[in-house]
Short mmCIF file of C-alpha atoms in Angstrom, two decimals:
data_model
loop_
_atom_site.label_atom_id
_atom_site.label_comp_id
_atom_site.label_asym_id
_atom_site.label_seq_id
_atom_site.Cartn_x
_atom_site.Cartn_y
_atom_site.Cartn_z
CA MET A 257 137.48 105.84 94.29
CA GLU A 258 140.20 103.30 94.97
CA VAL A 259 139.90 100.36 97.39
CA LEU A 260 142.76 100.21 99.91
CA ALA A 261 141.28 97.56 102.22
CA THR A 262 138.03 95.56 102.16
CA GLY A 263 137.67 94.03 105.62
CA PRO A 264 136.11 90.53 105.65
CA GLN A 265 133.73 91.30 102.76
CA ALA A 266 132.85 94.38 100.74
CA THR A 267 130.43 94.35 97.81
CA VAL A 268 128.41 96.76 95.70
CA GLN A 269 124.71 96.60 96.63
CA ASP A 270 121.58 98.44 95.54
CA GLY A 271 117.85 97.70 95.80
CA GLY A 272 118.43 94.33 94.15
CA ARG A 273 117.64 92.41 91.00
CA ALA A 274 113.86 92.12 91.01
CA GLY A 275 111.69 90.36 88.50
CA CYS A 276 113.92 87.48 87.37
CA GLY A 277 113.04 84.97 90.11
CA HIS A 278 111.30 82.77 87.53
CA LEU A 279 114.69 82.34 85.81
CA GLY A 280 116.30 81.41 89.12
CA VAL A 281 117.90 84.83 89.64
CA PRO A 282 118.04 85.84 93.33
CA ARG A 283 117.13 89.40 94.23
CA ALA A 284 120.37 90.09 96.16
CA GLY A 285 120.64 93.79 97.14
CA ALA A 286 121.39 95.36 100.52
CA MET A 287 121.18 93.21 103.67
CA ASP A 288 119.90 96.26 105.56
CA PRO A 289 117.78 98.22 103.05
CA LEU A 290 116.97 100.88 105.66
CA ALA A 291 120.66 101.67 106.17
CA LEU A 292 121.27 101.72 102.41
CA ALA A 293 118.38 104.16 101.95
CA GLN A 294 119.63 106.32 104.82
CA ALA A 295 123.18 106.47 103.43
CA ASN A 296 121.86 107.37 99.98
CA ARG A 297 119.43 109.98 101.27
CA LEU A 298 122.26 111.82 103.07
CA VAL A 299 124.21 112.28 99.84
CA GLY A 300 121.18 113.08 97.69
CA ASN A 301 120.85 109.75 95.87
CA LEU A 302 117.72 107.71 95.24
CA PRO A 303 117.15 105.32 98.17
CA ASP A 304 117.90 102.19 96.12
CA ALA A 305 121.07 103.55 94.47
CA ALA A 306 124.24 101.43 94.49
CA ALA A 307 126.57 101.84 97.48
CA ILE A 308 129.32 99.81 99.10
CA GLU A 309 128.16 97.31 101.72
CA PHE A 310 130.88 96.01 104.03
CA LEU A 311 130.87 93.40 106.77
CA LEU A 312 132.42 94.04 110.20
CA GLY A 313 134.28 97.21 109.19
CA GLY A 314 137.81 97.38 107.90
CA LEU A 315 137.00 99.12 104.61
CA ALA A 316 139.44 101.80 103.44
CA VAL A 317 139.17 103.86 100.23
CA ARG A 318 141.02 106.76 98.59
CA PHE A 319 138.78 109.30 96.89
CA THR A 320 140.19 110.12 93.46
CA GLU A 321 137.82 113.04 92.95
CA PRO A 322 136.07 115.44 95.34
CA VAL A 323 132.77 113.92 96.45
CA GLY A 324 130.25 113.87 99.29
CA PHE A 325 129.94 110.54 101.12
CA SER A 326 128.07 109.08 104.06
CA LEU A 327 128.19 106.04 106.35
CA ALA A 328 125.11 104.27 107.77
CA GLY A 329 124.31 100.89 109.29
CA ALA A 330 126.55 99.11 111.80
CA PRO A 331 128.46 101.89 113.63
CA VAL A 332 132.12 101.76 112.64
CA PRO A 333 134.73 104.24 113.83
CA ALA A 334 135.79 106.15 110.69
CA TYR A 335 138.49 108.67 109.85
CA LEU A 336 139.05 110.89 106.84
CA GLY A 337 142.81 111.19 107.08
CA THR A 338 143.09 111.69 110.83
CA VAL A 339 139.76 113.47 111.33
CA PRO A 340 136.95 111.40 112.84
CA VAL A 341 133.92 111.04 110.54
CA PRO A 342 130.48 110.84 112.17
CA ARG A 343 127.94 108.31 110.97
CA ASN A 344 124.50 109.29 109.63
CA THR A 345 125.61 112.59 108.19
CA TRP A 346 127.32 113.55 104.97
CA THR A 347 130.97 114.52 104.70
CA TYR A 348 132.88 116.13 101.90
CA ALA A 349 136.07 114.42 100.74
CA ARG A 350 138.73 116.11 98.61
CA ALA A 351 140.60 114.27 95.88
CA GLY A 352 143.31 112.19 97.53
CA ASP A 353 141.57 111.94 100.93
CA VAL A 354 141.69 108.48 102.52
CA LEU A 355 138.72 107.08 104.46
CA THR A 356 139.51 104.30 106.92
CA THR A 357 137.05 102.36 109.08
CA GLY A 358 137.45 100.13 112.14
CA GLN A 359 135.31 97.36 113.61
CA PRO A 360 131.68 98.16 114.38
CA ALA A 361 130.63 98.45 118.04
CA TYR A 362 127.62 96.27 117.16
CA GLY A 363 125.82 95.02 114.05
CA LEU A 364 127.38 93.50 110.94
CA TRP A 365 126.74 95.58 107.81
CA THR A 366 127.78 99.18 107.11
CA TYR A 367 127.04 101.22 103.97
CA LEU A 368 129.29 103.77 102.28
CA ALA A 369 127.29 105.88 99.83
CA VAL A 370 128.80 108.52 97.56
CA ALA A 371 126.99 111.37 95.82
CA GLY A 372 126.24 110.13 92.30
CA ALA A 373 126.26 106.48 93.47
CA ILE A 374 128.49 103.60 92.44
CA ALA A 375 128.41 103.37 88.66
CA VAL A 376 129.59 99.83 87.85
CA LEU A 377 127.83 98.21 84.89
CA PRO A 378 124.40 96.82 85.80
CA VAL A 379 123.64 93.14 85.12
CA LEU A 380 119.95 92.31 84.62
CA SER A 381 119.17 95.88 85.73
CA SER A 382 121.00 95.82 89.09
CA ARG A 383 124.54 96.63 90.23
CA SER A 384 124.35 94.28 93.22
CA THR A 385 126.91 91.57 93.77
CA ASP A 386 124.98 88.31 93.94
CA SER A 387 126.82 86.20 96.51
CA LEU A 388 124.80 83.09 95.69
CA SER A 389 125.18 82.92 91.95
CA GLY A 390 127.98 85.32 91.03
CA LEU A 391 125.91 87.77 88.97
CA GLY A 392 126.92 91.43 89.08
CA PRO A 393 130.33 92.79 90.03
CA PRO A 394 132.69 90.49 91.97
CA PRO A 395 133.31 91.34 95.66
CA LEU A 396 135.66 94.32 96.03
CA LYS A 397 139.35 93.65 96.36
CA LEU A 398 142.47 95.63 97.09
CA GLY A 399 143.34 98.02 94.25
CA ASP A 400 139.88 98.09 92.62
CA VAL A 401 139.00 101.48 91.17
CA ILE A 402 135.25 102.06 91.50
CA PRO A 403 133.46 104.42 89.11
CA ILE A 404 131.18 107.07 90.62
CA GLY A 405 128.13 108.37 88.74
CA SER A 406 128.04 112.00 87.61
CA CYS A 407 124.34 112.62 88.31
CA ARG A 408 124.39 114.51 91.63
CA GLY A 409 121.48 115.25 93.92
CA THR A 410 121.56 117.59 96.89
CA PRO A 411 123.33 116.23 99.95
CA GLY A 412 121.81 117.14 103.28
CA THR A 413 121.45 115.84 106.80
CA PRO A 414 117.77 115.26 107.52
CA SER A 415 116.63 116.39 110.93
CA ASP A 416 113.90 113.77 111.28
CA VAL A 417 114.29 110.71 113.46
CA PHE A 418 115.23 107.55 111.65
CA VAL A 419 115.08 103.92 112.67
CA GLU A 420 118.21 101.80 112.77
CA ASN A 421 118.33 98.04 112.34
CA ALA A 422 121.75 97.48 113.87
CA SER A 423 121.35 97.18 117.61
CA ALA A 424 123.60 96.79 120.63
CA SER A 425 121.05 94.50 122.27
CA ALA A 426 121.97 90.84 122.76
CA ARG A 427 118.30 89.95 122.26
CA LEU A 428 116.20 90.21 119.15
CA ASP A 429 112.45 89.81 119.07
CA LEU A 430 111.26 88.95 115.55
CA GLU A 431 107.71 89.34 114.33
CA ILE A 432 106.76 86.37 112.14
CA HIS A 433 103.82 85.19 110.09
CA TRP A 434 102.99 81.48 110.19
CA GLY A 435 103.36 79.39 107.05
CA PRO A 436 103.03 78.65 104.26
CA ARG A 437 104.09 75.18 105.45
CA ASP A 438 103.61 75.32 109.22
CA ASP A 439 101.12 72.46 108.81
CA TRP A 440 104.08 70.20 107.96
CA PHE A 441 105.28 70.45 111.57
CA THR A 442 104.07 68.76 114.74
CA ASP A 443 102.05 70.85 117.23
CA GLU A 444 104.97 70.45 119.59
CA ALA A 445 107.39 71.87 117.01
CA ARG A 446 105.13 74.86 116.34
CA ARG A 447 104.89 75.54 120.05
CA THR A 448 108.64 75.18 120.48
CA PHE A 449 109.30 77.48 117.54
CA VAL A 450 107.57 80.45 119.15
CA THR A 451 108.50 79.78 122.79
CA ALA A 452 112.19 78.82 122.50
CA THR A 453 115.09 81.25 122.61
CA TRP A 454 117.14 80.72 119.46
CA LEU A 455 120.78 81.57 119.01
CA VAL A 456 122.17 83.11 115.81
CA SER A 457 124.87 80.61 114.82
CA THR A 458 128.20 81.47 113.22
CA GLU A 459 126.73 80.23 109.93
CA VAL A 460 125.61 83.67 108.79
CA ASN A 461 126.12 85.10 105.33
CA ARG A 462 124.29 87.19 102.75
CA ILE A 463 122.12 84.19 101.84
CA ALA A 464 120.83 83.00 105.21
CA ALA A 465 121.32 82.93 108.97
CA ARG A 466 121.14 79.58 110.73
CA LEU A 467 119.51 79.56 114.16
CA THR A 468 120.37 76.92 116.72
CA GLY A 469 118.07 75.65 119.44
CA PRO A 470 115.67 72.78 120.05
CA ARG A 471 114.93 70.49 117.15
CA LEU A 472 111.76 71.20 115.14
CA ASP A 473 110.16 67.90 114.11
CA GLN A 474 108.05 67.48 111.03
CA ARG A 475 104.72 65.76 110.91
CA ARG A 476 105.25 64.80 107.28
CA HIS A 477 108.24 63.03 105.84
CA ASP A 478 107.56 63.22 102.12
CA GLN A 479 109.53 65.79 100.13
CA LEU A 480 108.04 69.19 99.46
CA PRO A 481 108.06 70.03 95.74
CA THR A 482 110.32 73.04 95.14
CA GLU A 483 108.39 76.32 95.42
CA GLY A 484 108.95 80.09 95.36
CA VAL A 485 109.86 81.66 98.70
CA HIS A 486 109.26 85.05 100.34
CA PRO A 487 112.25 87.06 101.65
CA GLY A 488 112.63 86.24 105.34
CA SER A 489 111.29 82.70 104.94
CA ILE A 490 112.27 80.44 107.82
CA GLN A 491 113.08 77.08 106.25
CA VAL A 492 113.54 73.95 108.30
CA PRO A 493 115.71 71.21 106.76
CA PRO A 494 115.60 67.66 108.18
CA SER A 495 118.23 68.67 110.76
CA GLY A 496 115.38 70.53 112.52
CA GLN A 497 117.43 73.73 112.85
CA PRO A 498 115.78 76.74 111.18
CA LEU A 499 117.41 78.87 108.50
CA VAL A 500 116.26 82.46 107.88
CA PHE A 501 116.50 83.53 104.22
CA LEU A 502 118.18 86.94 103.96
CA ALA A 503 118.70 89.38 101.06
CA ASN A 504 120.56 86.98 98.79
CA HIS A 505 118.29 83.94 99.28
CA PRO A 506 117.54 81.61 96.35
CA PRO A 507 114.17 82.41 94.73
CA THR A 508 112.87 78.89 95.39
CA GLY A 509 113.38 76.32 98.13
CA GLY A 510 112.65 72.68 98.75
CA TYR A 511 112.33 72.50 102.53
CA PRO A 512 109.11 73.45 104.33
CA VAL A 513 108.86 77.08 105.48
CA ILE A 514 107.39 77.23 108.99
CA GLY A 515 107.06 81.02 109.01
CA VAL A 516 108.16 84.27 107.43
CA VAL A 517 109.87 87.16 109.23
CA SER A 518 107.93 90.44 108.87
CA GLU A 519 109.65 92.71 106.42
CA PRO A 520 110.51 95.53 108.87
CA ASP A 521 112.27 92.97 111.11
CA LEU A 522 114.29 91.34 108.36
CA GLY A 523 116.95 94.06 108.33
CA ARG A 524 117.26 93.67 112.11
CA MET A 525 117.76 89.93 111.65
CA ALA A 526 120.42 90.61 109.01
CA GLN A 527 122.30 92.93 111.38
CA ALA A 528 122.22 90.40 114.28
CA ALA A 529 125.68 89.07 115.05
CA PRO A 530 126.33 85.40 115.85
CA GLY A 531 125.43 84.77 119.48
CA THR A 532 122.39 87.07 119.45
CA MET A 533 119.39 85.50 121.23
CA VAL A 534 116.28 85.46 119.04
CA THR A 535 112.65 85.00 120.07
CA MET A 536 109.67 84.78 117.71
CA ARG A 537 106.48 86.77 118.13
CA VAL A 538 103.51 85.82 115.96
CA ALA A 539 101.93 88.66 114.00
CA ARG A 540 98.26 89.38 114.58
CA PRO A 541 96.09 86.63 113.06
CA ARG A 542 94.51 87.61 109.78
CA THR A 543 92.31 86.29 107.03
CA ASP A 544 93.71 85.40 103.66
CA LEU A 545 93.30 87.60 100.61
CA THR A 546 90.11 85.92 99.47
CA GLY A 547 88.49 86.65 102.83
CA ARG A 548 88.44 83.07 104.12
CA ALA A 549 90.09 82.27 107.44
CA ARG A 550 93.64 81.35 106.62
CA ARG A 551 94.34 77.65 106.26
CA GLY A 552 96.67 76.32 108.88
CA PHE A 553 96.28 79.32 111.14
CA ARG A 554 96.25 78.57 114.82
CA MET B 158 92.12 76.32 82.46
CA ASP B 159 89.93 73.44 83.50
CA GLU B 160 91.42 72.55 86.87
CA ALA B 161 90.65 74.69 89.91
CA VAL B 162 93.41 75.81 92.24
CA THR B 163 93.85 73.81 95.43
CA SER B 164 94.54 76.76 97.71
CA VAL B 165 95.44 80.43 97.69
CA GLN B 166 97.50 81.33 100.72
CA ARG B 167 98.95 84.59 101.89
CA VAL B 168 102.66 84.38 102.70
CA GLY B 169 104.61 86.88 104.79
CA ASP B 170 103.92 90.58 104.28
CA ARG B 171 103.48 90.63 100.53
CA GLY B 172 103.46 87.13 99.11
CA LEU B 173 100.81 84.79 97.76
CA LEU B 174 101.23 81.05 97.23
CA VAL B 175 98.80 79.49 94.80
CA GLU B 176 98.76 75.72 94.92
CA LEU B 177 97.60 73.62 91.99
CA PRO B 178 96.53 69.99 91.92
CA PRO B 179 99.13 67.43 90.71
CA ARG B 180 99.16 67.05 86.90
CA SER B 181 98.23 70.69 86.32
CA ASP B 182 100.56 73.23 84.77
CA PRO B 183 101.60 76.16 86.99
CA HIS B 184 102.98 77.90 83.89
CA ARG B 185 99.55 78.34 82.42
CA LEU B 186 98.47 80.03 85.63
CA ALA B 187 101.66 82.15 85.67
CA ALA B 188 100.95 83.24 82.09
CA TRP B 189 97.39 84.14 83.11
CA VAL B 190 98.72 86.19 86.05
CA ARG B 191 101.21 88.00 83.76
CA ASP B 192 98.28 89.07 81.57
CA HIS B 193 96.15 90.24 84.52
CA PRO B 194 95.62 94.04 84.73
CA CYS B 195 97.16 94.02 88.24
CA ALA B 196 100.38 92.29 87.09
CA PRO B 197 102.37 95.58 87.05
CA GLY B 198 101.93 95.63 90.85
CA LEU B 199 103.85 92.37 91.17
CA THR B 200 107.63 92.13 91.46
CA GLU B 201 107.92 88.34 91.07
CA ILE B 202 105.81 85.63 89.44
CA ILE B 203 107.51 82.30 90.15
CA PRO B 204 105.89 79.13 88.84
CA ALA B 205 107.37 75.94 90.31
CA ALA B 206 106.46 72.26 90.48
CA ARG B 207 102.96 72.54 91.98
CA THR B 208 102.69 76.22 92.85
CA VAL B 209 102.85 79.76 91.60
CA PHE B 210 104.39 82.20 94.07
CA LEU B 211 103.64 85.90 93.71
CA LEU B 212 105.39 88.78 95.40
CA GLY B 213 104.19 92.34 95.21
CA ASP B 214 101.92 95.13 96.20
CA ILE B 215 99.24 93.97 98.63
CA THR B 216 96.37 95.53 96.66
CA ALA B 217 97.49 93.79 93.47
CA LEU B 218 97.78 90.49 95.37
CA ARG B 219 94.30 90.89 96.82
CA ARG B 220 92.74 91.58 93.42
CA ILE B 221 94.57 88.67 91.80
CA ALA B 222 93.66 86.31 94.66
CA GLN B 223 90.01 87.25 94.24
CA ALA B 224 90.23 86.84 90.47
CA ILE B 225 91.83 83.40 90.79
CA GLY B 226 89.07 82.35 93.17
CA ALA B 227 86.21 83.73 91.10
CA THR B 228 87.21 83.21 87.48
CA LYS B 229 87.29 80.14 85.37
CA LEU B 230 90.85 80.51 84.23
CA PRO B 231 91.17 80.57 80.44
CA ASP B 232 92.97 77.93 78.46
CA ALA B 233 96.49 78.95 77.65
CA ASP B 234 97.50 78.66 74.02
CA GLU B 235 99.39 75.52 73.17
CA ARG B 236 102.86 76.96 72.73
CA GLY B 237 105.03 74.77 70.55
CA GLY B 238 108.43 74.82 72.29
CA LYS B 239 111.65 73.84 70.56
CA THR B 240 113.57 70.63 71.21
CA VAL B 241 117.13 71.07 72.47
CA VAL B 242 119.69 68.27 72.32
CA VAL B 243 122.16 68.40 75.21
CA PRO B 244 125.31 66.29 74.98
CA VAL B 245 126.32 64.76 78.34
CA ARG B 246 128.77 62.24 79.76
CA TYR B 247 127.36 59.76 82.26
CA ASP B 248 130.28 59.87 84.68
CA GLY B 249 128.76 61.27 87.91
CA PRO B 250 129.90 60.09 91.35
CA ASP B 251 126.38 59.02 92.35
CA LEU B 252 125.67 56.91 89.26
CA ALA B 253 126.44 53.63 91.04
CA ALA B 254 124.36 54.63 94.08
CA VAL B 255 121.41 55.51 91.85
CA ALA B 256 121.75 52.15 90.10
CA GLU B 257 121.77 50.36 93.43
CA ARG B 258 118.83 52.31 94.79
CA THR B 259 116.71 51.75 91.67
CA GLY B 260 117.74 48.10 91.25
CA LEU B 261 118.97 48.80 87.72
CA SER B 262 122.41 48.39 86.20
CA VAL B 263 124.43 51.54 85.49
CA ARG B 264 123.86 51.02 81.75
CA GLU B 265 120.12 50.74 82.33
CA VAL B 266 120.13 53.99 84.31
CA VAL B 267 121.92 55.69 81.40
CA LYS B 268 119.56 54.11 78.89
CA HIS B 269 116.46 55.31 80.77
CA HIS B 270 117.86 58.78 81.39
CA SER B 271 119.05 59.42 77.84
CA GLY B 272 116.07 57.72 76.24
CA THR B 273 113.56 60.24 77.54
CA GLU B 274 112.34 63.59 76.23
CA TYR B 275 112.07 66.05 79.14
CA ARG B 276 109.94 69.14 79.47
CA VAL B 277 111.54 72.38 80.78
CA ALA B 278 109.24 72.83 83.76
CA PHE B 279 110.64 75.90 85.54
CA PHE B 280 113.77 77.73 86.61
CA GLY B 281 114.87 77.81 90.23
CA PHE B 282 117.50 77.53 92.91
CA ALA B 283 120.24 79.27 90.90
CA PRO B 284 120.19 81.57 87.86
CA GLY B 285 119.52 79.55 84.76
CA GLN B 286 118.96 76.33 86.66
CA ALA B 287 116.22 74.80 84.54
CA PHE B 288 114.28 71.91 86.04
CA PHE B 289 113.62 69.24 83.42
CA ALA B 290 110.47 67.29 84.29
CA GLU B 291 109.16 63.87 83.37
CA LEU B 292 112.05 61.79 84.63
CA PRO B 293 111.12 58.12 84.08
CA ASP B 294 109.44 56.61 87.16
CA VAL B 295 112.15 53.96 87.54
CA LEU B 296 114.82 56.65 88.07
CA ARG B 297 113.00 58.59 90.80
CA VAL B 298 115.19 58.76 93.87
CA PRO B 299 115.13 61.30 96.73
CA ARG B 300 117.77 63.98 97.28
CA ARG B 301 120.89 62.85 99.10
CA PRO B 302 120.51 62.81 102.91
CA SER B 303 123.13 65.53 103.28
CA PRO B 304 123.93 68.04 100.54
CA ARG B 305 127.41 68.50 99.06
CA VAL B 306 129.12 71.79 99.89
CA LYS B 307 130.18 72.23 96.29
CA VAL B 308 128.74 70.70 93.16
CA PRO B 309 130.75 71.69 90.07
CA SER B 310 128.96 73.62 87.33
CA GLY B 311 127.85 71.42 84.46
CA SER B 312 126.93 68.49 86.71
CA LEU B 313 123.95 66.47 85.50
CA ALA B 314 121.80 65.43 88.45
CA ILE B 315 118.49 63.80 89.34
CA ALA B 316 116.12 63.94 92.33
CA ASN B 317 112.45 63.00 92.55
CA GLU B 318 110.74 63.69 89.21
CA PHE B 319 113.34 66.12 87.88
CA THR B 320 116.73 66.20 86.26
CA VAL B 321 118.91 69.34 86.20
CA ILE B 322 122.28 70.64 85.03
CA TYR B 323 123.98 72.80 87.68
CA PRO B 324 124.69 76.12 85.88
CA LEU B 325 127.27 77.29 88.46
CA ASP B 326 129.40 75.82 91.21
CA SER B 327 127.00 75.67 94.13
CA PRO B 328 126.02 73.59 97.13
CA GLY B 329 123.58 70.85 96.22
CA GLY B 330 121.90 67.69 97.45
CA TRP B 331 120.97 66.07 94.15
CA ASN B 332 122.33 62.77 92.85
CA LEU B 333 125.12 63.49 90.36
CA ILE B 334 124.98 61.14 87.39
CA GLY B 335 126.97 62.97 84.72
CA THR B 336 128.42 66.17 83.27
CA ARG B 337 127.47 68.51 80.46
CA ALA B 338 129.61 67.94 77.36
CA GLY B 339 128.40 70.92 75.27
CA PRO B 340 128.05 74.70 75.69
CA PRO B 341 126.28 75.99 78.84
CA LEU B 342 122.52 76.48 78.73
CA TRP B 343 122.79 79.77 80.70
CA ASP B 344 125.03 82.78 80.10
CA ALA B 345 124.22 86.01 82.00
CA ARG B 346 126.05 88.08 79.37
CA ALA B 347 124.05 86.63 76.49
CA GLN B 348 120.75 88.16 75.45
CA PRO B 349 118.59 86.39 76.47
CA PRO B 350 120.68 84.63 79.14
CA ASN B 351 118.68 81.40 78.93
CA SER B 352 118.96 79.13 75.87
CA VAL B 353 116.02 76.98 76.90
CA ASN B 354 112.59 78.27 77.88
CA VAL B 355 109.84 76.80 79.96
CA GLY B 356 107.82 74.51 77.70
CA ASP B 357 110.79 73.54 75.51
CA ARG B 358 111.77 69.90 75.22
CA VAL B 359 115.21 68.59 76.12
CA VAL B 360 116.88 65.31 75.21
CA PHE B 361 120.23 64.18 76.59
CA TYR B 362 122.65 62.66 74.11
CA GLU B 363 125.32 60.41 75.55
CA VAL B 364 128.90 61.33 74.64
CA ARG B 365 131.47 58.69 75.60
#
């Protein structure tokens, strides 16, 4: 498969590089794991197999061998030659066929999966491009020839309903869990955090999305020792403007984390375009894993 | 392990943050977790300055949280790490600012920094970014008020009780006091990619 155009950014992504966080290696992997899994399932791959993730459409490829492919995620208009290609189904391409894509109607990230998956060399057991640290294959560029694996599953279009993270809505309601450092913030800041309407800023990438809104003040002004962070952590630097850690977040952080986005909502956050209005909804209170009432829970 | 943990807190959908008192070693707890029968259910075990962060299957986290709360954690073996000598040049753009902030001369800053043996405390922030602990008290300064957009790889930096060498070009808010003058300490193509391990000792040797 040969790359004819990349759009603003196209990379290889799979389930990510797990298990090396203690060496400072970010997980990376797909921004919208649900869409990656969907694209892979349509062409008979394992859900975490490597596919091409591209931002805001504009990807074009020439297939150099006959292969089944699928598109999932942000809905881009797509053509195989001159024939429109539907999303969320699999399509057969002949050798020499050219797939072109336009801008998505909504959402940011689209996935192109091919039967057999993308077969670039894995680094630390993942084929994902790590946008933070440069591990894995570099972002795709014009003229790249991408190897496709020879191990084929059975393509098929499932008839069950599936959930999509990309949404045409201008509003996004995120479920969050408090902490682990919500006790570093003033009561006022905690109240503001869950009552304000936040705006996704233009500072959005594979690492994090910055939200703009009222300032969140901290109760404490000492520095938090660096600590490991959960995907979806909402970090608040001294500027008071929260930052949501997305797929390619660093494994540790040094600013207090006021809350963590629930995992099912993280892909929706990743697909939210700049300008989307975001509100926070606190997940049902719970006890901690040792059975005690959770510290700092209000 | 003699010291008890300070708190065990659930984080997000499948995380656990175990906080240890100051002066205790999160690596001994991380090693204990790695040997726990439920460890295969975990995807990440990340020891840091005062904490161990775990990510994984909720059942495994629950069992480990209960075990941490109920067990007197065993003493980890004293592992004799190696000592690595790292040649550096003290030519960083923040050297003068650090001197001013600490009330020392630039030469005194260099003398204190290069006259200390550091312990590799943990990896974090970027692949292969080892945090070297036990920075002399007189050199402890906070991170810069606003981070730089790009810190070149090989930069030697200090903040709070740590000193680091940036393994890659990356954004960063630490005080840059020098540059690495020898081979990199991290190479993703090498096996293993890290040439220092947690527990090793590092000394900086000034190259002029």
